[in-house]
Short mmCIF file of C-alpha atoms in Angstrom, two decimals:
data_model
loop_
_atom_site.label_atom_id
_atom_site.label_comp_id
_atom_site.label_asym_id
_atom_site.label_seq_id
_atom_site.Cartn_x
_atom_site.Cartn_y
_atom_site.Cartn_z
CA MET A 2 201.30 112.46 120.07
CA GLN A 3 198.96 109.68 121.10
CA ALA A 4 195.51 108.82 119.78
CA VAL A 5 193.33 106.12 121.32
CA VAL A 6 190.57 104.66 119.14
CA LEU A 7 187.51 102.89 120.57
CA ILE A 8 186.75 99.95 118.32
CA GLY A 9 185.28 97.29 120.61
CA GLY A 10 181.52 97.54 120.17
CA MET A 11 179.45 94.98 118.29
CA GLY A 12 177.17 97.37 116.39
CA SER A 13 174.05 95.23 116.75
CA ARG A 14 171.84 97.77 114.92
CA LEU A 15 173.70 96.86 111.72
CA GLY A 16 172.57 93.23 111.86
CA ASP A 17 174.37 90.68 109.69
CA ARG A 18 176.77 93.29 108.34
CA VAL A 19 178.85 92.95 111.52
CA LYS A 20 178.71 89.17 111.76
CA ASP A 21 182.37 88.79 110.80
CA CYS A 22 183.99 92.12 111.73
CA PRO A 23 183.62 95.06 114.13
CA LYS A 24 181.43 97.92 112.98
CA PRO A 25 184.34 100.39 112.42
CA LEU A 26 185.96 97.93 109.99
CA LEU A 27 183.00 97.77 107.62
CA PRO A 28 183.93 98.88 104.09
CA VAL A 29 183.15 102.53 103.35
CA ALA A 30 184.37 104.51 100.34
CA GLY A 31 186.86 101.88 99.27
CA ARG A 32 188.48 100.93 102.58
CA PRO A 33 187.53 99.94 106.15
CA PHE A 34 185.81 102.94 107.73
CA VAL A 35 188.30 103.26 110.58
CA GLU A 36 191.15 103.47 108.08
CA HIS A 37 189.85 106.88 107.01
CA VAL A 38 190.09 107.87 110.68
CA LEU A 39 193.62 106.48 110.93
CA LEU A 40 194.86 108.25 107.82
CA ASN A 41 193.46 111.50 109.15
CA LEU A 42 195.31 110.94 112.44
CA ARG A 43 198.57 110.44 110.57
CA ARG A 44 197.90 113.65 108.64
CA PHE A 45 197.98 115.47 111.98
CA SER A 46 201.20 113.66 113.00
CA PHE A 47 199.68 111.35 115.62
CA ASP A 48 202.37 108.68 115.72
CA ASP A 49 201.29 106.55 118.72
CA ILE A 50 197.95 104.87 118.05
CA VAL A 51 196.21 102.55 120.52
CA PHE A 52 193.16 100.50 119.53
CA LEU A 53 190.81 99.43 122.32
CA ALA A 54 189.29 96.30 120.80
CA GLY A 55 186.79 93.67 121.88
CA TYR A 56 184.36 92.10 119.44
CA ARG A 57 186.23 90.30 116.61
CA ALA A 58 189.52 91.69 117.89
CA SER A 59 191.49 89.23 115.77
CA VAL A 60 190.32 91.08 112.65
CA VAL A 61 191.65 94.35 114.11
CA GLN A 62 194.97 92.68 114.93
CA SER A 63 195.29 91.28 111.43
CA LEU A 64 194.57 94.54 109.60
CA TYR A 65 196.06 97.13 111.96
CA GLY A 66 198.16 95.41 114.62
CA PRO A 67 201.86 96.19 115.08
CA GLU A 68 202.89 93.51 112.55
CA SER A 69 200.38 94.56 109.90
CA ALA A 70 201.22 96.04 106.52
CA PHE A 71 199.31 99.19 107.50
CA ALA A 72 201.47 99.69 110.59
CA ARG A 73 204.67 99.26 108.59
CA GLN A 74 203.57 101.65 105.87
CA SER A 75 202.17 104.30 108.22
CA GLY A 76 205.36 104.72 110.24
CA ALA A 77 203.29 104.93 113.42
CA ARG A 78 203.54 102.87 116.57
CA ILE A 79 200.27 100.90 116.68
CA ARG A 80 199.05 98.73 119.54
CA VAL A 81 195.85 96.72 119.97
CA ILE A 82 194.61 96.22 123.53
CA VAL A 83 191.87 93.61 123.78
CA GLU A 84 189.31 93.60 126.59
CA ARG A 85 188.75 90.12 128.05
CA ALA A 86 185.04 90.78 128.52
CA PRO A 87 182.77 93.65 127.47
CA LEU A 88 183.74 96.59 129.70
CA GLY A 89 181.99 99.52 128.07
CA THR A 90 183.85 102.55 126.76
CA ALA A 91 184.97 103.68 130.21
CA GLY A 92 185.98 100.22 131.37
CA ALA A 93 188.02 99.64 128.22
CA LEU A 94 189.86 102.91 128.80
CA ALA A 95 190.57 102.09 132.45
CA ALA A 96 191.87 98.64 131.51
CA ALA A 97 194.36 100.31 129.14
CA ALA A 98 195.60 102.84 131.72
CA GLN A 99 199.21 101.65 131.59
CA ALA A 100 199.37 102.39 127.86
CA LEU A 101 197.99 105.93 128.06
CA ALA A 102 200.09 109.04 127.54
CA PRO A 103 199.68 111.90 130.05
CA ARG A 104 197.40 113.64 127.51
CA PHE A 105 195.81 111.80 124.60
CA LEU A 106 193.20 112.14 121.88
CA LEU A 107 190.32 109.67 122.19
CA LEU A 108 188.14 108.92 119.16
CA ASN A 109 185.08 106.80 118.54
CA GLY A 110 186.11 104.45 115.76
CA ASP A 111 182.64 104.44 114.20
CA SER A 112 182.43 108.19 113.55
CA PHE A 113 184.36 110.70 111.45
CA PHE A 114 184.48 114.37 112.43
CA ASP A 115 186.43 116.51 109.99
CA ILE A 116 188.04 119.07 112.29
CA ASN A 117 191.49 120.39 113.10
CA TYR A 118 192.46 117.89 115.82
CA LEU A 119 195.37 120.09 116.87
CA ASP A 120 192.96 122.87 117.80
CA LEU A 121 191.04 120.47 120.05
CA CYS A 122 194.34 119.34 121.58
CA ARG A 123 195.37 122.77 122.83
CA ASP A 124 195.38 122.63 126.64
CA VAL A 125 193.00 125.05 128.33
CA THR A 126 192.68 125.91 132.01
CA LEU A 127 189.48 126.37 134.00
CA GLY A 128 190.12 128.99 136.66
CA ASP A 129 193.09 127.77 138.66
CA SER A 130 193.05 124.19 137.43
CA SER A 131 193.42 122.32 134.16
CA ALA A 132 190.39 120.68 132.62
CA THR A 133 190.26 116.89 132.74
CA GLY A 134 189.11 116.88 129.15
CA GLN A 135 187.88 118.74 126.11
CA ILE A 136 185.01 117.41 124.03
CA ALA A 137 184.43 118.21 120.37
CA LEU A 138 180.81 119.22 119.85
CA ARG A 139 178.70 119.57 116.71
CA ARG A 140 175.49 121.52 116.29
CA VAL A 141 172.97 119.41 114.36
CA PRO A 142 169.45 120.20 113.10
CA ASP A 143 168.02 117.00 114.60
CA ALA A 144 169.57 115.69 117.81
CA SER A 145 166.94 113.01 118.47
CA ARG A 146 169.46 110.22 117.78
CA TYR A 147 171.93 111.66 120.25
CA GLY A 148 172.12 113.00 123.77
CA LEU A 149 172.29 116.78 124.10
CA ILE A 150 175.02 118.83 125.77
CA ASP A 151 174.53 122.16 127.54
CA LEU A 152 177.35 124.70 127.72
CA ASP A 153 177.99 127.47 130.21
CA GLY A 154 180.45 129.54 128.22
CA GLU A 155 183.03 126.91 127.22
CA THR A 156 182.38 124.72 130.27
CA VAL A 157 180.18 121.65 129.82
CA ALA A 158 177.28 122.20 132.20
CA ALA A 159 175.17 119.08 131.62
CA PHE A 160 174.55 116.01 129.51
CA ARG A 161 170.89 115.46 128.63
CA GLU A 162 169.05 112.41 127.35
CA LYS A 163 168.01 112.07 123.71
CA PRO A 164 165.05 114.35 122.96
CA THR A 165 161.85 112.47 122.20
CA THR A 166 161.02 114.70 119.24
CA PRO A 167 163.30 116.15 116.54
CA MET A 168 165.04 119.31 117.69
CA PRO A 169 168.35 121.09 117.03
CA GLY A 170 171.15 121.04 119.56
CA LEU A 171 174.77 120.37 120.45
CA ILE A 172 175.86 116.75 120.38
CA ASN A 173 178.97 114.88 121.46
CA ALA A 174 180.86 114.20 118.20
CA GLY A 175 183.08 111.42 119.55
CA ALA A 176 186.45 113.22 119.76
CA TYR A 177 188.08 114.08 123.10
CA TRP A 178 191.38 115.51 124.36
CA LEU A 179 191.79 113.90 127.78
CA ASP A 180 194.10 113.87 130.75
CA ARG A 181 195.18 110.41 131.90
CA SER A 182 193.78 111.25 135.35
CA ILE A 183 190.33 110.54 133.92
CA VAL A 184 190.85 106.87 134.78
CA SER A 185 190.53 107.77 138.48
CA ALA A 186 186.92 108.77 137.77
CA ILE A 187 186.17 105.28 136.40
CA THR A 188 185.22 103.37 139.54
CA ARG A 189 183.31 100.42 138.10
CA TRP A 190 182.89 98.50 134.89
CA PRO A 191 181.22 97.78 132.64
CA SER A 192 180.59 101.51 132.43
CA SER A 193 180.19 104.18 129.81
CA LEU A 194 182.18 107.36 129.31
CA GLU A 195 179.16 109.07 127.79
CA GLN A 196 176.57 107.96 130.35
CA ASP A 197 178.58 107.58 133.56
CA VAL A 198 181.95 109.36 133.57
CA PHE A 199 181.43 112.53 131.52
CA PRO A 200 178.22 113.56 133.34
CA GLN A 201 180.08 113.20 136.65
CA LEU A 202 182.96 115.38 135.40
CA ALA A 203 180.46 117.92 134.06
CA ARG A 204 178.90 118.23 137.51
CA GLN A 205 182.42 119.00 138.79
CA ARG A 206 182.85 121.50 135.93
CA LEU A 207 185.99 119.75 134.69
CA LEU A 208 185.06 119.44 131.01
CA ILE A 209 185.38 122.00 128.23
CA GLY A 210 183.18 121.86 125.15
CA ARG A 211 184.62 123.03 121.82
CA VAL A 212 182.06 123.61 119.06
CA TYR A 213 183.10 122.85 115.46
CA ASP A 214 181.16 122.84 112.21
CA GLY A 215 183.14 120.26 110.21
CA PHE A 216 181.59 117.37 108.30
CA PHE A 217 180.33 114.71 110.74
CA ILE A 218 179.01 111.21 110.21
CA ASP A 219 178.72 108.06 112.25
CA ILE A 220 177.86 104.63 110.91
CA GLY A 221 175.71 103.36 113.77
CA ILE A 222 172.60 102.69 111.70
CA PRO A 223 172.20 101.22 108.19
CA ALA A 224 171.04 104.50 106.61
CA ASP A 225 174.12 106.38 107.82
CA LEU A 226 176.45 103.55 106.84
CA GLU A 227 175.07 103.75 103.30
CA ARG A 228 175.27 107.55 103.31
CA ALA A 229 178.90 107.42 104.46
CA ASP A 230 179.73 105.13 101.56
CA GLU A 231 178.16 107.63 99.16
CA VAL A 232 179.60 110.91 100.47
CA LEU A 233 182.85 110.30 102.34
CA SER A 234 185.16 110.10 99.32
CA ASP A 235 183.96 113.48 98.10
CA GLN A 236 184.25 115.02 101.57
CA LEU A 237 187.88 113.92 101.81
CA ARG A 238 188.83 115.77 98.61
CA ARG A 239 190.09 119.14 99.79
CA PRO A 240 191.41 122.38 98.35
CA ALA A 241 195.11 122.97 98.99
CA VAL A 242 197.46 125.92 99.23
CA PHE A 243 201.00 125.27 97.98
CA PHE A 244 203.50 127.69 99.52
CA ASP A 245 207.00 128.61 98.56
CA ARG A 246 209.04 128.81 101.78
CA ASP A 247 211.79 131.46 102.03
CA GLY A 248 210.39 134.94 101.45
CA THR A 249 206.81 133.64 101.52
CA LEU A 250 206.44 132.00 104.94
CA ASN A 251 209.63 133.19 106.60
CA VAL A 252 212.23 135.92 106.28
CA ASP A 253 214.65 134.98 103.49
CA ALA A 254 217.99 135.26 105.27
CA GLY A 255 219.81 133.61 102.37
CA TYR A 256 220.00 129.81 102.37
CA THR A 257 218.04 129.58 105.62
CA HIS A 258 218.67 126.16 107.10
CA THR A 259 218.91 126.48 110.90
CA ILE A 260 216.29 127.02 113.57
CA ASP A 261 218.21 130.00 114.94
CA ALA A 262 218.11 131.75 111.56
CA PHE A 263 214.42 131.04 110.91
CA ARG A 264 211.85 133.83 111.45
CA TRP A 265 208.18 133.50 110.52
CA LEU A 266 206.80 136.46 108.60
CA ASP A 267 204.14 138.41 110.49
CA GLY A 268 200.77 136.71 110.56
CA VAL A 269 201.91 133.52 108.86
CA PRO A 270 201.42 130.97 111.70
CA ALA A 271 197.90 132.27 112.40
CA MET A 272 197.18 132.20 108.66
CA ILE A 273 198.26 128.55 108.44
CA LYS A 274 195.95 127.73 111.34
CA ARG A 275 193.04 129.41 109.57
CA LEU A 276 193.63 127.13 106.59
CA ASN A 277 193.83 124.10 108.91
CA ASP A 278 190.58 125.12 110.61
CA ARG A 279 188.84 125.39 107.23
CA GLY A 280 189.96 121.88 106.25
CA ILE A 281 192.33 123.08 103.52
CA PHE A 282 195.58 121.21 102.89
CA VAL A 283 198.77 123.21 103.50
CA PHE A 284 201.87 122.19 101.52
CA VAL A 285 205.36 123.66 101.20
CA VAL A 286 207.33 123.29 97.95
CA THR A 287 210.80 124.80 98.20
CA ASN A 288 214.01 124.93 96.16
CA GLN A 289 216.95 124.13 98.44
CA ALA A 290 219.96 124.68 96.19
CA GLY A 291 222.10 125.13 99.30
CA VAL A 292 222.35 121.34 99.42
CA ALA A 293 223.84 121.17 95.91
CA ARG A 294 226.10 124.12 96.69
CA GLY A 295 227.47 122.37 99.80
CA PHE A 296 226.20 124.90 102.34
CA TYR A 297 224.23 122.26 104.27
CA ASP A 298 222.91 118.73 103.78
CA GLU A 299 219.44 117.26 103.41
CA SER A 300 219.22 116.41 107.11
CA ALA A 301 219.31 120.14 107.91
CA VAL A 302 216.34 120.74 105.61
CA ILE A 303 214.38 117.87 107.15
CA GLU A 304 215.16 119.00 110.70
CA LEU A 305 214.08 122.58 110.01
CA HIS A 306 210.80 121.38 108.52
CA ARG A 307 210.23 119.12 111.54
CA TRP A 308 210.81 122.11 113.84
CA MET A 309 208.44 124.32 111.82
CA ASN A 310 205.60 121.89 112.50
CA GLU A 311 206.62 121.55 116.13
CA ASP A 312 206.46 125.32 116.49
CA LEU A 313 203.10 125.53 114.72
CA ARG A 314 201.59 122.87 117.00
CA ARG A 315 201.84 125.33 119.90
CA ILE A 316 198.93 127.25 118.35
CA GLY A 317 197.07 124.21 116.99
CA ALA A 318 198.41 124.46 113.43
CA HIS A 319 200.44 122.30 111.06
CA ILE A 320 201.78 121.90 107.53
CA ASP A 321 200.49 118.72 105.90
CA ALA A 322 203.56 117.96 103.79
CA PHE A 323 206.88 119.41 102.66
CA ARG A 324 208.63 118.84 99.37
CA TYR A 325 212.08 120.22 98.61
CA CYS A 326 214.45 120.10 95.66
CA PRO A 327 218.14 119.74 96.64
CA HIS A 328 219.47 120.04 93.08
CA HIS A 329 221.14 122.80 91.10
CA PRO A 330 222.88 122.51 87.72
CA ASN A 331 225.83 124.58 88.99
CA GLY A 332 226.25 122.85 92.34
CA ILE A 333 229.52 121.55 93.74
CA VAL A 334 228.21 118.35 95.36
CA PRO A 335 228.22 115.75 92.56
CA ALA A 336 225.15 113.84 93.75
CA TYR A 337 223.02 116.99 93.49
CA SER A 338 224.69 118.92 90.67
CA ARG A 339 222.27 118.40 87.82
CA ALA A 340 219.25 119.80 86.08
CA CYS A 341 215.96 118.29 87.21
CA ASP A 342 212.21 118.67 86.86
CA CYS A 343 211.56 119.11 90.58
CA ARG A 344 213.37 122.43 90.87
CA LYS A 345 210.91 125.27 90.32
CA PRO A 346 209.88 126.42 87.74
CA GLY A 347 209.50 122.68 87.20
CA SER A 348 206.27 121.35 88.68
CA ARG A 349 207.22 117.85 89.84
CA MET A 350 207.04 118.65 93.56
CA ILE A 351 203.50 119.95 93.11
CA GLU A 352 202.47 117.08 90.84
CA GLU A 353 203.69 114.50 93.37
CA LEU A 354 201.54 116.08 96.07
CA LEU A 355 198.55 116.17 93.75
CA GLU A 356 199.00 112.45 93.09
CA GLN A 357 199.52 111.46 96.73
CA TRP A 358 196.82 113.58 98.39
CA THR A 359 193.11 113.94 97.64
CA VAL A 360 193.35 117.51 96.35
CA ARG A 361 190.67 119.56 94.59
CA ARG A 362 192.98 121.07 92.00
CA GLU A 363 190.32 123.47 90.73
CA ARG A 364 190.03 125.17 94.16
CA SER A 365 193.75 125.16 94.98
CA LEU A 366 196.37 127.91 94.93
CA MET A 367 200.14 128.35 94.56
CA VAL A 368 201.57 131.23 96.61
CA GLY A 369 205.13 132.49 96.21
CA ASP A 370 207.34 135.54 95.93
CA THR A 371 209.10 134.85 92.62
CA PRO A 372 208.11 134.30 88.98
CA THR A 373 209.52 130.76 89.18
CA ASP A 374 206.92 129.93 91.85
CA MET A 375 204.18 131.22 89.56
CA ALA A 376 205.51 129.22 86.61
CA ALA A 377 205.56 126.01 88.68
CA GLY A 378 201.98 126.54 89.82
CA GLU A 379 200.76 127.34 86.33
CA ALA A 380 202.47 124.25 84.91
CA ALA A 381 200.56 122.16 87.46
CA GLY A 382 197.25 123.75 86.53
CA LEU A 383 196.86 125.81 89.71
CA ALA A 384 195.69 129.34 90.28
CA THR A 385 198.67 131.42 91.43
CA ARG A 386 199.31 134.44 93.62
CA LEU A 387 202.56 136.41 93.56
CA VAL A 388 203.17 138.13 96.91
CA SER A 389 205.61 140.77 98.04
CA LEU A 390 207.41 140.54 101.39
CA GLY A 391 204.84 140.37 104.17
CA GLY A 392 201.88 139.96 101.82
CA THR A 393 201.19 136.26 102.32
CA ALA A 394 198.61 136.53 105.10
CA ALA A 395 196.58 139.13 103.21
CA ALA A 396 196.63 136.98 100.07
CA ILE A 397 195.24 134.04 102.02
CA GLU A 398 192.48 136.20 103.52
CA GLU A 399 191.37 136.99 99.98
CA TYR A 400 191.57 133.31 99.01
CA LEU A 401 189.49 132.23 102.02
CA ALA A 402 186.86 134.82 101.17
CA THR A 403 186.14 132.86 97.98
CA PHE A 404 184.78 130.02 100.17
CA ASP A 405 182.38 132.17 102.20
CA ASP A 406 179.37 131.29 100.06
CA ASP A 407 180.11 127.54 99.95
#
C-alpha cells in the first residue's frame, strides 16, 4: 500500500528552528518528528512511501531518500519528489501524479494522528459512485487554530474558516484516503488542498468524513512543538495483547500451515480490529513444531501469516507482528531438532517483542488455550487469560472493558 507524505512547507511560524531543515524533520522525542509518522506507517504495512518535498529537500533526501540507511532498514520503497518551486499542497500532489497509486493514503508530515489507518483506508461508496476521498476528522475543544468541517451524515458538507473565538468542533486532522482522480480537480497551482480542492469536492458531495478520537498533535507553532517533545514518547507506549495462534485465533486442524486449512474462530477478526481501533498492539506468538517434524518448512509459516494480515485488511484490521518457534527436541529435521528458549513455555518470543516494540507491559495480556501459553506469559511478567475453544473474543471484550475509565 502507498502513503504520500507532505513535507515541503517552510514552517515560518517556528522561526530560526527551521533555518536548516524542514519543519517535519525537527527533533521530537528523540528522532525527527516525521520519523514517528514513518514508523507508524510501516507498522500498518505501508511499503511504498512517497515524500513530496520542497524547502531544504536535500535534508529529506539525505535522511530518508532511497539510498538512506532508514530506507534500507525499513524494507519499504521510499521516493522523494522535489517541487521546483512552491506549488502548495495541491500543486505538489498534481506534480507527482505519475508516482501515485490508484488509491493512496496522504498525510501531513507535521502532524501525528494516532488512529487505525486501515480503517480510514476502507473504500466506501456514496450512492452509486465511489467517494473521491475520505478525510480523518478529530473533535477538539478549541478549533480556533483550525478550519471547521460540517458533516451531513458521513458526507462532508462544508469547510468553514477558522472561528474567531474559541469553540469546539470537527477539524481536518491531516490524514486522507484518496483516489488518484483527485488530480483532475487540481486545475491551477500554487493551490491548496485544504482551501481550494477539498471545498470544491465537498460541494460536489464527493468526500466522506471519518471521525476518530485518537491522540492528535501538530507542530505548527512553538508551543505545540514543545508539547510534542514532552508527550509523544509516552503516547507511543501502548498496551499489547499476545495471542497464541492455533486454537486461540483459528480452528486447530493439527499442524495448520496452509491457507485452505485455515479457519478463523468466530468473532476473532472483528475482535482484532477492535484492538487496532483502540491503539493496542496485536502480536502472535506460536509454536510451530511442524517445521522440526518435517511436515512443512518455515516459508509455509511465513506465507500463512502474510495471508492472515491480507485477509484482515479487508475489514481494516491487522496483526502488528508474528513470532514463531520452529524447534522441537524430538524433531526429525536436524537444523530444528533441539531444545530452545523460544518454544513456549519459554518466553523468548514475548521478550523479543517487548524489547523491539514500545509496549506497556503492565497493561498487556497473554491469551492462549493451553497451560504452556500461560506459563510463557507469566514468565514474561504479563497478565494471562486461558480460553476454551471459541472464548477468545469474549475474553478480549472483558480486557477492553478495563480501559473504559481511562
